[in-house]
Amino acid sequence: MRGWLALAGLSLWAQGVSLPADPDGFGVALKEALERFKRPDITQRAQAFFSAWETGDLSGPEKKALADLGSRLYKKGFKPFPDILQFIEAALVLKNPETRVRAPVPQFVALSETLFQESPTALPRFWETILRFCPEGVVNKTSVFTWRIDRSEGRLGLYAYIDSATFEEKRVPTFFFRRTNLICTTGGVDITIREADGFLNLTTRQFVGTKGKADWSRLGIGFSELYCELDSFVVDMNRRWLYSPRATLHYGSFLPHPVQGEFWDDFTMASDPLKAQSPSFRMTQGTIEIKEFIPNTTYRGGFALRGLTKYGSAVGDTLAELSVYARGKEVMRVYLEKLAFDPKKLVANEVSVELYLPFGDTLFYPVTDLIYDVTTQDILLNRNRKNPRTRQGFYSTYHKMEMLFDAIQWNPVRDTVMRFTAIIDPRGKYGIVQSIDYFNQREYESYKDILPVNPIGAIYRLLQEREKQQKPRRRRAIRTYILDTDILKSQGVDLKTYLKPFQMRLEDVETYGFLRYDPETGIVEPLPKLLRWAQAAFGQKDYDALRIFSNTADGENARLDLQNKEITLRGVEAVVFADSHIVEIAPYKRTIYLRENRSMRMAGRLAAGKLDLYSWPDTRMQFDYENFKVLFFNVDSLKFRPERDPLFREGKFPRVARSLSTLRIENVSGCVYIDLPSNKSGRKVIPYYSVLDCYSESYKYWESSAIQNNQYTRDRLYFELDPF
């Protein structure tokens, strides 16, 4: 193209046309050169240019500088039209007092000179941009929006930057502004970034700001009440977009002090301001405390705005906290990533919740959904079964049980009980309660899936290896997190083959509360449950098999009495204490009562080895977890079950078997020793367990309509048995 320009210049030069460097000769020569095109539009522009050139809009030094550079441009192949004409017209526009955006002509000439030396091909576009932008300050105009810069004195210059692709320094022509207004007109409304300092890149139509103010006035809030001070920002005027990584939010009517964060805006207009999603702000450093933003609450954490909707948010790795109070005491603390500040109802998904009960116990729910009614103070923790992250149950520090129900319902002001329900999901109205020391070998093996190693066991082995490598005096400094790749390497597993399946397995195992896993960084943080299960699997600690299923027709699985601390668990078919010793209970009316440290009271049929104990309706049986025994007091009857004895199952001693099966001993008190307290798992085979110890007198009666028509009443005939 440059060769073509040179040929065109030589053609005119051959016709005797030249552009001298002196101002008077330059003006006349350029006018004559333009008129030779014999086009009305060019002739009209030539006359307008010459009139302005002669009438003194430009000063003598300015005309001299323009003529000198214009002459040299012409000699280098730039044509009188459109190149040289645009060059002079751009200078005249900048000088015109009616122009919305102006700059000193010497700056314009100096910038053109620099581009002439460094990048001459950029000059025509630069002049064209000046001509389009400066008269009205319009940067970009489409059918949807218009970007313009308010009247202001600007400074033309070059902005230098390092190209990220070539790592070379590049310079672009820019307009530098101080305290100007950036206005986006859309939907008949002007959205303004006020008092902006920065520069407009004349080649990309992006404004790079160092200072400015954005507000929410288009949503009906006054500028002084809610606004953001932008410390650095970029406005893409090819579309509607602004982003500021460093901004200060001022919201005096809601926040106790200004906060630091990031701001962005897409300059859209919402038909309903309450549903608007922009402008937006999010805290990125520090925390705030907001008391009573709704009654009986205190919030600590980050803050975010989406339109007019206020949110609590985490800041970095620090979760936000919301404390809820009743009668002056904290009853709930919520740890969350995001929370909508609704004055009527608080709704949050995938939050961690601690419930503080009146008797000092804490219920901890690692992952749940929360609904809190501000007016009534009703609390609903809801497990979404479609979300695998909510597979984890909640923990009771008093009962030392992990409980998995669909929902917890509680009103800390009105209720004396807390309800554990499944009514949220009508398709499956079941719940599970299990000991924190529960372990099942089959479940443990299922976490391995198709992998050559079990993730739980592999993580634990690596932790043990690292602990051995630590010097004794530094054991407290052992890292509590490891990398997913390190786990496989420690087991000699090929990363190319198994890394992806292993990562997917870690994400699944995480949902059961064994660990925390970040797929992006590969960091694995083992949790106490993983250590307990791994130690149980490797025989390093005892465990139990205490898992209770609840299935009810009405969906209410359990109630926690906040006065006596008991959990009434309904819909229980059986509770197995030790399957190897056949110790289990079928509760009366399918109900048991959970107490401190996994102890229970109950009524029903207790199977204990080769006999059954019956007691109802009163709950005269108690399970003592610590000593691993069942106490019973004056139970209704004791019956033998010879069919559970291999000797009788083989058909030997049939008469003895029949006699034992019909024998009924009543008013029995004592206990059943299930196993050694240190062998709750039953891993060590101790044949003589379970053991029945009757430590009071008991009785055999013959009162029955089948025996002599009830002739032998209890007061006339009975047999008293000594303790046995």
XYZ file of C-alpha atoms in Angstrom:
724
model
C 0.000 0.000 0.000
C 2.867 2.341 0.798
C 4.186 1.793 -2.743
C 0.774 2.708 -4.127
C 0.740 5.896 -2.046
C 4.176 6.776 -3.309
C 3.123 6.304 -6.941
C 0.074 8.515 -6.396
C 2.282 11.196 -4.866
C 4.754 11.016 -7.728
C 1.891 11.345 -10.218
C 0.732 14.595 -8.597
C 4.279 15.794 -8.243
C 4.794 15.201 -11.958
C 1.845 17.509 -12.601
C 3.668 20.278 -10.759
C 1.780 20.020 -7.435
C 3.752 20.477 -4.216
C 2.942 21.182 -0.547
C 5.461 23.712 0.772
C 6.358 23.891 4.463
C 5.468 27.590 4.901
C 1.901 28.112 6.239
C 0.618 30.435 3.503
C 1.923 28.370 0.622
C 0.808 25.123 2.278
C -2.806 26.263 2.622
C -3.106 27.415 -0.984
C -1.332 24.346 -2.390
C -3.472 21.885 -0.424
C -6.674 23.657 -1.515
C -5.622 23.490 -5.154
C -4.635 19.830 -4.869
C -8.030 18.950 -3.401
C -9.961 20.883 -6.049
C -8.235 18.874 -8.776
C -10.276 15.821 -7.700
C -13.317 17.661 -9.127
C -15.666 16.077 -6.587
C -18.257 18.351 -4.956
C -17.868 16.821 -1.516
C -14.083 17.166 -1.574
C -14.304 20.686 -2.994
C -16.723 21.687 -0.216
C -14.396 20.332 2.456
C -11.432 22.057 0.787
C -13.178 25.418 0.941
C -14.145 24.878 4.590
C -10.585 23.948 5.469
C -9.095 26.941 3.646
C -11.565 29.351 5.242
C -10.641 28.128 8.732
C -6.943 28.184 7.813
C -7.112 31.796 6.685
C -9.482 33.256 9.315
C -7.135 32.735 12.216
C -8.666 29.817 14.158
C -5.133 28.489 14.342
C -2.248 30.519 15.744
C 0.853 31.223 13.707
C 3.061 28.649 15.466
C 0.301 26.049 15.186
C -0.080 26.637 11.438
C 3.669 26.488 10.988
C 3.919 23.144 12.809
C 1.005 21.689 10.837
C 2.389 22.897 7.502
C 5.848 21.542 8.247
C 4.591 18.068 9.189
C 1.994 18.060 6.393
C 4.685 18.819 3.822
C 6.858 15.977 5.069
C 3.912 13.591 5.145
C 3.176 14.426 1.529
C 6.766 13.811 0.529
C 6.595 10.372 2.177
C 3.617 9.364 0.082
C 0.560 10.497 2.048
C -2.110 11.791 -0.354
C -3.767 15.200 -0.111
C -7.084 13.342 0.119
C -8.002 11.869 2.426
C -4.767 11.745 4.471
C -3.462 15.330 4.613
C -6.980 16.786 4.685
C -7.956 14.591 7.688
C -4.742 15.629 9.428
C -5.596 19.342 9.129
C -9.327 18.828 9.859
C -8.477 16.939 13.055
C -6.356 19.872 14.229
C -9.170 22.316 13.440
C -11.696 20.184 15.361
C -9.462 20.168 18.435
C -9.143 23.952 18.189
C -12.858 24.619 17.696
C -14.425 26.023 20.925
C -17.698 24.223 20.102
C -15.979 20.833 20.155
C -17.030 18.734 23.157
C -13.619 17.116 23.679
C -10.621 19.326 23.005
C -6.850 19.100 23.260
C -3.992 21.519 22.479
C -2.969 21.450 18.831
C 0.774 21.220 19.674
C 0.057 17.943 21.504
C -1.781 16.654 18.470
C 1.096 17.601 16.163
C 3.675 16.059 18.486
C 1.687 12.817 18.685
C 1.299 12.702 14.903
C 5.045 13.290 14.577
C 5.782 10.360 16.897
C 3.448 8.028 15.026
C 4.960 9.245 11.751
C 8.337 8.070 12.972
C 7.261 4.834 14.700
C 4.082 3.606 13.010
C 3.054 5.719 9.999
C 0.339 3.259 8.953
C -1.577 4.069 12.172
C -1.875 7.772 11.326
C -4.974 7.705 9.043
C -6.991 5.739 11.633
C -5.818 8.047 14.401
C -6.961 11.172 12.509
C -10.279 9.535 11.577
C -10.957 8.661 15.236
C -10.258 12.242 16.301
C -12.710 13.551 13.699
C -15.453 11.166 14.793
C -14.938 11.378 18.540
C -14.086 14.960 19.402
C -17.016 16.994 17.986
C -19.689 15.373 20.212
C -17.566 13.231 22.522
C -19.257 10.082 21.184
C -16.954 7.082 21.447
C -19.358 4.445 20.150
C -22.973 4.530 19.004
C -25.151 1.497 18.306
C -28.878 0.854 18.056
C -28.873 -0.255 21.716
C -26.493 2.103 23.488
C -24.286 5.158 23.048
C -21.024 5.822 24.858
C -19.819 9.389 25.177
C -17.426 11.432 27.257
C -18.686 14.661 28.754
C -17.169 18.041 27.876
C -13.635 18.174 29.189
C -10.156 19.278 28.337
C -8.123 16.257 27.306
C -4.459 15.657 26.726
C -3.351 13.711 23.708
C -0.468 11.348 24.221
C 0.948 7.883 23.788
C 0.313 5.110 26.266
C 3.108 2.547 26.516
C 2.490 -1.062 27.544
C 4.140 -4.478 27.249
C 2.412 -6.787 24.798
C 1.628 -10.047 26.616
C 2.142 -12.112 23.460
C 5.438 -10.687 22.194
C 6.716 -9.105 25.439
C 7.571 -6.016 23.426
C 6.758 -2.450 24.347
C 3.964 -0.941 22.304
C 2.520 2.561 22.304
C -0.978 3.597 21.335
C -2.543 7.056 20.861
C -4.765 8.044 23.740
C -6.760 10.892 25.212
C -5.922 11.534 28.874
C -8.705 13.002 31.020
C -9.152 14.343 34.517
C -12.493 14.559 36.330
C -14.588 13.794 33.277
C -17.869 11.883 33.070
C -18.314 8.646 31.136
C -21.937 8.362 30.017
C -23.692 5.276 28.678
C -27.124 6.077 27.267
C -29.382 3.037 27.046
C -33.135 2.682 27.213
C -33.466 6.463 27.320
C -31.476 6.678 30.578
C -27.995 8.116 31.122
C -25.770 5.941 33.316
C -22.764 7.964 34.434
C -19.321 7.178 35.817
C -18.522 10.457 37.518
C -15.281 12.357 38.063
C -13.246 9.839 36.111
C -9.493 10.114 35.655
C -7.837 7.989 33.002
C -7.288 7.656 29.296
C -9.254 6.569 26.248
C -7.409 4.186 23.953
C -8.219 5.612 20.524
C -7.518 2.298 18.794
C -9.542 -0.081 21.019
C -12.231 2.273 22.402
C -11.463 1.192 25.943
C -11.263 3.678 28.796
C -8.648 2.770 31.406
C -9.417 4.652 34.590
C -7.422 5.373 37.713
C -10.233 7.083 39.576
C -13.992 7.461 39.298
C -17.342 7.060 41.009
C -20.170 4.675 40.124
C -23.598 4.691 41.729
C -26.976 2.955 41.857
C -29.060 6.030 40.960
C -30.696 4.318 37.980
C -32.323 1.945 40.502
C -33.779 4.789 42.545
C -31.100 5.244 45.235
C -29.490 8.656 45.587
C -25.876 9.117 44.586
C -24.785 10.207 48.053
C -26.445 7.225 49.782
C -24.875 4.384 47.781
C -21.839 4.684 45.532
C -18.469 3.123 44.726
C -15.131 4.889 44.499
C -13.196 3.152 41.733
C -9.429 3.110 42.259
C -8.731 1.386 38.947
C -11.122 0.219 36.275
C -11.591 -0.583 32.596
C -14.636 0.367 30.519
C -15.083 -1.498 27.244
C -17.046 0.954 25.104
C -17.399 -1.534 22.267
C -20.031 -3.059 24.541
C -21.554 -2.243 27.904
C -19.049 -3.449 30.467
C -17.018 -2.021 33.346
C -14.806 -3.882 35.788
C -12.846 -2.528 38.728
C -10.690 -4.899 40.815
C -10.159 -2.224 43.488
C -13.186 -0.292 44.636
C -14.510 1.196 47.873
C -18.233 0.857 48.577
C -20.001 3.568 50.586
C -23.400 2.508 51.952
C -23.956 4.619 55.033
C -27.540 3.531 55.680
C -26.580 -0.167 55.911
C -22.841 -0.691 56.417
C -21.002 0.529 59.521
C -18.063 1.747 57.413
C -16.831 1.720 53.772
C -15.570 -1.646 52.510
C -13.011 -2.728 49.899
C -13.746 -5.045 47.003
C -14.422 -5.395 43.283
C -17.099 -3.687 41.199
C -18.626 -4.507 37.823
C -21.509 -3.241 35.705
C -23.092 -4.242 32.398
C -25.116 -0.987 32.174
C -28.426 -2.754 31.592
C -31.817 -1.432 32.636
C -34.160 -3.777 34.510
C -37.918 -3.347 34.152
C -38.205 -4.026 37.887
C -35.406 -2.388 39.935
C -35.826 -5.005 42.671
C -34.853 -7.727 40.188
C -31.831 -5.907 38.746
C -28.525 -7.808 38.736
C -26.243 -4.819 38.192
C -24.387 -2.750 39.253
C -22.579 -5.356 41.360
C -20.030 -5.270 44.160
C -18.243 -7.935 46.213
C -15.857 -7.549 49.138
C -12.420 -9.059 48.550
C -10.635 -8.108 51.763
C -11.484 -7.629 55.412
C -14.772 -8.406 57.149
C -17.622 -6.412 58.598
C -20.031 -6.946 61.466
C -23.654 -5.953 60.989
C -25.917 -6.165 64.017
C -29.677 -6.351 63.752
C -29.816 -5.964 59.973
C -32.815 -8.107 60.713
C -34.013 -8.612 64.297
C -32.082 -11.042 66.517
C -29.114 -11.529 64.185
C -25.467 -10.556 63.919
C -23.593 -11.004 60.665
C -19.800 -11.259 60.297
C -18.079 -11.644 56.952
C -18.010 -10.164 53.487
C -20.652 -8.137 51.705
C -21.943 -8.155 48.134
C -24.526 -6.292 46.079
C -26.330 -7.464 42.951
C -28.488 -4.567 41.898
C -30.405 -3.738 45.078
C -30.149 -7.251 46.527
C -27.776 -7.430 49.472
C -25.731 -10.561 50.120
C -23.404 -11.833 52.753
C -20.397 -13.558 51.235
C -17.179 -15.346 52.055
C -13.938 -13.400 51.708
C -11.225 -15.575 50.208
C -11.124 -18.845 52.162
C -12.889 -17.324 55.185
C -16.576 -18.209 55.347
C -19.122 -15.666 56.453
C -20.941 -16.203 59.765
C -24.498 -15.438 60.784
C -25.495 -15.690 64.451
C -29.178 -15.957 65.392
C -30.335 -15.126 68.913
C -33.414 -16.016 70.951
C -34.082 -14.545 74.380
C -30.648 -12.941 74.299
C -28.718 -16.193 73.735
C -27.117 -17.444 70.549
C -29.081 -20.438 69.265
C -27.656 -20.871 65.765
C -24.507 -20.001 63.853
C -24.382 -20.396 60.083
C -21.154 -20.659 58.068
C -21.767 -19.810 54.440
C -20.421 -18.770 51.064
C -23.380 -16.576 50.176
C -26.519 -15.301 51.907
C -29.287 -13.046 50.604
C -30.182 -10.327 53.135
C -33.942 -10.695 52.925
C -35.717 -8.760 55.714
C -38.462 -11.415 55.889
C -36.735 -14.725 55.235
C -33.151 -15.963 55.087
C -32.504 -18.649 52.489
C -29.077 -20.204 51.886
C -27.881 -23.364 50.151
C -24.986 -25.646 51.089
C -24.175 -24.001 54.406
C -22.687 -25.371 57.623
C -24.836 -24.870 60.711
C -24.269 -25.146 64.450
C -27.365 -25.300 66.668
C -26.709 -24.427 70.314
C -29.158 -26.258 72.551
C -30.272 -25.022 75.993
C -28.490 -27.822 77.866
C -25.094 -27.038 76.313
C -25.062 -29.542 73.457
C -24.179 -28.551 69.903
C -25.697 -30.022 66.768
C -23.346 -29.536 63.828
C -24.606 -29.948 60.260
C -21.651 -29.850 57.781
C -23.709 -29.257 54.615
C -27.392 -28.340 54.508
C -29.860 -25.837 53.102
C -31.269 -23.214 55.470
C -34.600 -21.397 55.657
C -35.059 -18.980 58.569
C -38.323 -17.094 59.007
C -37.452 -13.720 60.481
C -40.907 -12.989 61.888
C -41.582 -16.301 63.635
C -37.917 -17.347 64.127
C -38.722 -20.773 62.662
C -35.550 -22.629 61.639
C -35.613 -25.259 58.899
C -32.484 -27.157 57.894
C -33.301 -29.080 54.751
C -31.236 -31.823 53.116
C -31.535 -31.915 49.329
C -31.222 -35.576 48.371
C -30.477 -34.637 44.769
C -27.330 -32.870 45.943
C -24.575 -35.399 46.766
C -22.845 -32.863 49.023
C -25.672 -33.206 51.547
C -25.070 -36.919 52.135
C -23.327 -36.019 55.379
C -25.393 -36.112 58.527
C -25.262 -33.774 61.490
C -23.429 -34.474 64.734
C -24.671 -34.275 68.294
C -21.816 -33.746 70.738
C -24.033 -34.806 73.651
C -25.364 -38.017 72.138
C -22.163 -38.703 70.127
C -24.266 -39.738 67.187
C -24.301 -38.860 63.519
C -27.860 -38.332 62.293
C -29.104 -38.189 58.747
C -32.605 -36.787 58.330
C -34.191 -34.770 55.562
C -34.906 -31.779 57.753
C -34.597 -30.253 61.212
C -37.425 -27.999 62.371
C -37.074 -25.809 65.442
C -38.417 -22.601 66.875
C -36.001 -21.573 69.663
C -38.532 -19.148 71.173
C -41.617 -21.338 71.254
C -40.595 -25.003 71.029
C -39.513 -27.311 73.827
C -38.738 -30.000 71.250
C -36.748 -30.111 68.031
C -38.216 -32.134 65.165
C -36.222 -34.318 62.795
C -38.368 -35.009 59.768
C -38.474 -36.427 56.265
C -41.596 -34.574 55.143
C -39.660 -32.495 52.628
C -39.172 -35.538 50.398
C -42.383 -37.617 50.250
C -40.733 -40.358 48.197
C -38.533 -41.622 51.025
C -39.467 -40.936 54.636
C -36.503 -42.551 56.325
C -33.702 -41.373 58.547
C -30.494 -42.876 59.901
C -28.801 -42.528 63.274
C -25.372 -44.042 63.801
C -22.557 -43.926 66.310
C -19.610 -41.672 65.536
C -17.489 -44.847 65.908
C -19.588 -46.775 63.407
C -17.675 -48.799 60.822
C -18.683 -51.309 58.174
C -16.113 -53.301 56.232
C -18.352 -53.720 53.189
C -18.978 -49.981 52.948
C -15.276 -49.336 53.363
C -14.475 -51.615 50.428
C -17.139 -49.933 48.284
C -15.198 -46.652 48.337
C -12.418 -48.388 46.427
C -14.660 -49.005 43.420
C -12.480 -49.927 40.389
C -9.308 -48.345 41.761
C -6.280 -50.439 42.723
C -6.197 -48.707 46.137
C -8.821 -47.591 48.611
C -8.700 -43.766 48.879
C -9.378 -43.819 52.621
C -6.675 -46.367 53.347
C -4.167 -44.821 50.929
C -4.532 -41.372 52.484
C -4.122 -42.777 55.986
C -0.993 -44.755 55.037
C 0.593 -41.641 53.549
C -0.197 -39.684 56.711
C 1.442 -42.402 58.807
C 4.542 -42.396 56.603
C 4.909 -38.646 56.918
C 4.409 -38.813 60.660
C 7.263 -41.323 60.959
C 9.514 -39.044 58.912
C 8.933 -36.160 61.294
C 11.361 -35.728 64.154
C 9.697 -36.286 67.541
C 10.131 -32.679 68.588
C 8.363 -31.482 65.451
C 5.382 -33.813 65.361
C 2.949 -31.023 66.031
C 3.948 -29.439 62.732
C 2.764 -32.389 60.604
C 0.843 -31.147 57.591
C -2.854 -31.887 57.726
C -3.255 -31.810 53.955
C -1.715 -33.705 51.055
C -1.870 -33.732 47.251
C -3.909 -36.230 45.262
C -0.865 -37.071 43.130
C 1.244 -37.749 46.238
C -1.332 -40.282 47.437
C -1.081 -42.336 44.247
C 2.706 -42.012 44.078
C 3.033 -43.309 47.636
C 1.115 -46.445 46.592
C 3.095 -46.944 43.375
C 0.037 -46.351 41.180
C 0.429 -45.120 37.592
C -0.751 -41.499 37.411
C -1.568 -41.514 33.703
C -3.959 -44.412 34.109
C -5.590 -43.761 37.458
C -5.279 -40.047 38.328
C -8.575 -38.994 36.729
C -10.640 -41.893 38.199
C -8.962 -41.298 41.558
C -9.889 -37.607 41.516
C -13.499 -38.466 40.686
C -13.523 -40.957 43.555
C -12.160 -38.341 45.950
C -15.004 -35.995 45.016
C -17.491 -38.768 45.800
C -15.834 -39.761 49.089
C -15.845 -36.092 50.113
C -19.645 -36.071 50.131
C -19.667 -38.659 52.950
C -17.666 -36.447 55.300
C -14.295 -38.220 55.115
C -12.269 -35.352 53.655
C -12.241 -31.992 51.927
C -10.962 -31.933 48.369
C -10.148 -29.104 45.974
C -9.978 -30.530 42.416
C -8.294 -27.393 41.055
C -5.309 -27.494 43.413
C -5.400 -31.226 44.159
C -5.243 -30.552 47.916
C -6.826 -33.195 50.160
C -7.579 -32.421 53.809
C -8.378 -35.572 55.832
C -11.161 -35.210 58.407
C -11.551 -37.115 61.711
C -14.053 -39.558 60.183
C -11.416 -40.744 57.693
C -8.941 -41.407 60.493
C -11.523 -43.374 62.494
C -12.536 -45.532 59.533
C -8.965 -46.187 58.408
C -7.855 -47.139 61.919
C -10.838 -49.459 62.223
C -10.082 -51.028 58.829
C -6.432 -51.619 59.793
C -7.342 -53.019 63.220
C -5.766 -50.113 65.083
C -8.888 -49.181 67.048
C -12.133 -50.707 68.131
C -15.394 -49.679 66.510
C -19.078 -50.497 66.701
C -21.864 -51.425 64.302
C -24.496 -49.209 65.884
C -26.644 -47.931 63.023
C -30.384 -47.376 63.449
C -32.864 -46.931 60.602
C -36.088 -44.983 61.034
C -39.000 -45.155 58.604
C -42.294 -43.448 59.417
C -45.539 -42.949 57.553
C -46.016 -39.312 58.579
C -42.402 -38.300 57.923
C -41.523 -37.256 61.485
C -38.638 -39.533 62.419
C -37.521 -38.101 65.732
C -37.949 -35.427 68.367
C -35.334 -34.008 70.686
C -36.724 -32.989 74.070
C -34.779 -29.872 75.010
C -35.547 -30.335 78.709
C -34.487 -33.936 79.367
C -32.112 -34.114 76.336
C -33.687 -37.325 75.029
C -34.255 -38.052 71.357
C -37.437 -39.995 70.700
C -36.705 -42.021 67.583
C -39.742 -43.508 65.826
C -40.190 -45.999 63.018
C -37.418 -48.323 64.257
C -37.824 -51.983 63.313
C -34.738 -53.203 65.158
C -31.529 -52.066 66.820
C -28.612 -54.469 66.441
C -26.029 -54.177 69.205
C -23.909 -57.184 68.174
C -24.955 -59.405 65.292
C -22.250 -61.993 66.032
C -23.751 -62.586 69.500
C -27.381 -62.125 68.422
C -28.051 -59.142 70.674
C -30.729 -56.876 69.267
C -34.051 -55.334 70.190
C -37.337 -54.977 68.356
C -38.704 -51.825 70.047
C -42.244 -51.591 71.337
C -44.279 -49.359 69.013
C -41.059 -49.053 66.969
C -39.789 -46.339 69.322
C -36.554 -45.911 71.269
C -35.151 -43.062 73.357
C -31.550 -41.902 72.793
C -29.576 -40.475 75.691
C -26.092 -39.204 76.420
C -23.143 -40.950 74.730
C -25.248 -43.393 72.675
C -27.094 -44.829 75.675
C -30.781 -45.691 75.188
C -33.915 -46.629 77.048
C -36.517 -48.779 75.400
C -39.258 -51.353 75.648
C -39.900 -54.339 73.421
C -38.357 -57.721 72.717
C -34.644 -58.003 73.464
C -32.931 -60.944 71.799
C -29.845 -61.919 73.803
C -28.170 -65.028 72.499
C -30.386 -68.041 73.165
C -33.137 -66.182 74.998
C -35.549 -63.274 74.639
C -36.575 -60.664 77.191
C -39.944 -58.912 76.917
C -40.933 -55.608 78.430
C -43.780 -53.270 77.484
C -45.302 -50.753 77.516
C -42.958 -49.273 80.144
C -39.346 -48.672 79.095
C -37.592 -50.881 81.614
C -34.536 -51.607 79.465
C -31.468 -49.399 79.151
C -28.499 -49.721 76.832
C -25.199 -48.632 78.419
C -22.822 -47.934 75.530
C -19.742 -47.221 77.633
C -19.888 -50.604 79.391
C -21.565 -52.262 76.401
C -24.415 -53.899 78.239
C -28.217 -53.772 78.440
C -29.789 -53.270 81.856
C -33.354 -54.420 82.496
C -35.600 -53.912 85.509
C -38.497 -56.179 86.427
C -39.214 -57.052 82.816
C -42.380 -58.900 81.939
C -40.841 -62.194 80.934
C -37.814 -64.179 79.844
C -38.160 -66.906 77.224
C -35.600 -69.352 75.916
C -34.976 -69.792 72.177
C -33.504 -73.268 71.753
C -33.668 -72.935 67.961
C -30.703 -70.553 68.221
C -28.581 -73.295 69.798
C -26.801 -75.520 67.232
C -27.284 -78.497 69.525
C -31.064 -78.225 69.420
C -31.150 -77.243 65.749
C -29.646 -80.617 64.921
C -32.677 -82.299 66.510
C -30.983 -83.541 69.651
C -32.830 -83.519 72.961
C -36.239 -82.643 71.487
C -38.077 -82.945 74.821
C -35.681 -80.519 76.490
C -36.060 -78.143 73.571
C -39.862 -78.241 73.857
C -39.717 -77.635 77.585
C -37.373 -74.694 77.231
C -39.442 -73.137 74.467
C -42.522 -73.090 76.710
C -40.713 -71.920 79.847
C -41.506 -68.351 80.863
C -39.744 -66.589 83.734
C -41.198 -63.298 84.937
C -40.191 -60.238 86.970
C -36.566 -60.560 85.916
C -33.997 -57.838 86.671
C -30.364 -57.829 85.630
C -28.239 -57.109 82.604
C -26.967 -58.605 79.376
C -23.231 -58.208 78.843
C -23.022 -57.942 75.078
C -19.224 -58.170 74.804
C -16.144 -56.681 76.371
C -16.323 -52.862 76.336
C -13.035 -52.910 74.417
C -14.419 -55.317 71.804
C -17.610 -53.610 70.641
C -16.741 -54.547 67.077
C -16.721 -58.262 67.921
C -13.470 -58.596 65.992
C -12.045 -60.776 68.754
C -14.142 -63.927 69.018
C -15.086 -64.529 72.658
C -17.474 -67.517 72.575
C -19.137 -67.135 75.965
C -20.628 -63.734 75.131
C -23.352 -62.612 75.346
C -23.861 -63.198 79.092
C -27.077 -62.811 81.091
C -26.698 -61.796 84.733
C -29.909 -61.898 86.765
C -29.189 -60.243 90.102
C -32.611 -60.396 91.760
C -35.273 -62.984 92.433
C -37.479 -63.956 89.516
C -40.578 -66.121 89.259
C -42.224 -68.900 87.316
C -46.052 -68.857 87.362
C -48.590 -71.427 86.177
C -51.561 -69.111 85.944
C -53.068 -69.903 82.557
C -56.423 -70.801 81.092
C -54.710 -73.750 79.434
C -53.645 -75.201 82.797
C -56.547 -76.506 84.874
C -58.714 -73.597 83.830
C -56.736 -70.961 85.768
C -56.764 -72.917 89.013
C -53.157 -72.045 89.826
C -53.293 -68.315 90.403
C -50.151 -66.331 91.043
C -50.723 -66.041 94.747
C -51.396 -69.792 95.151
C -48.621 -71.375 93.080
C -45.306 -69.976 91.906
C -41.618 -70.845 91.893
C -39.087 -68.293 93.096
C -35.684 -68.392 91.402
C -32.562 -67.119 93.067
C -30.297 -64.738 91.137
C -28.480 -66.584 88.360
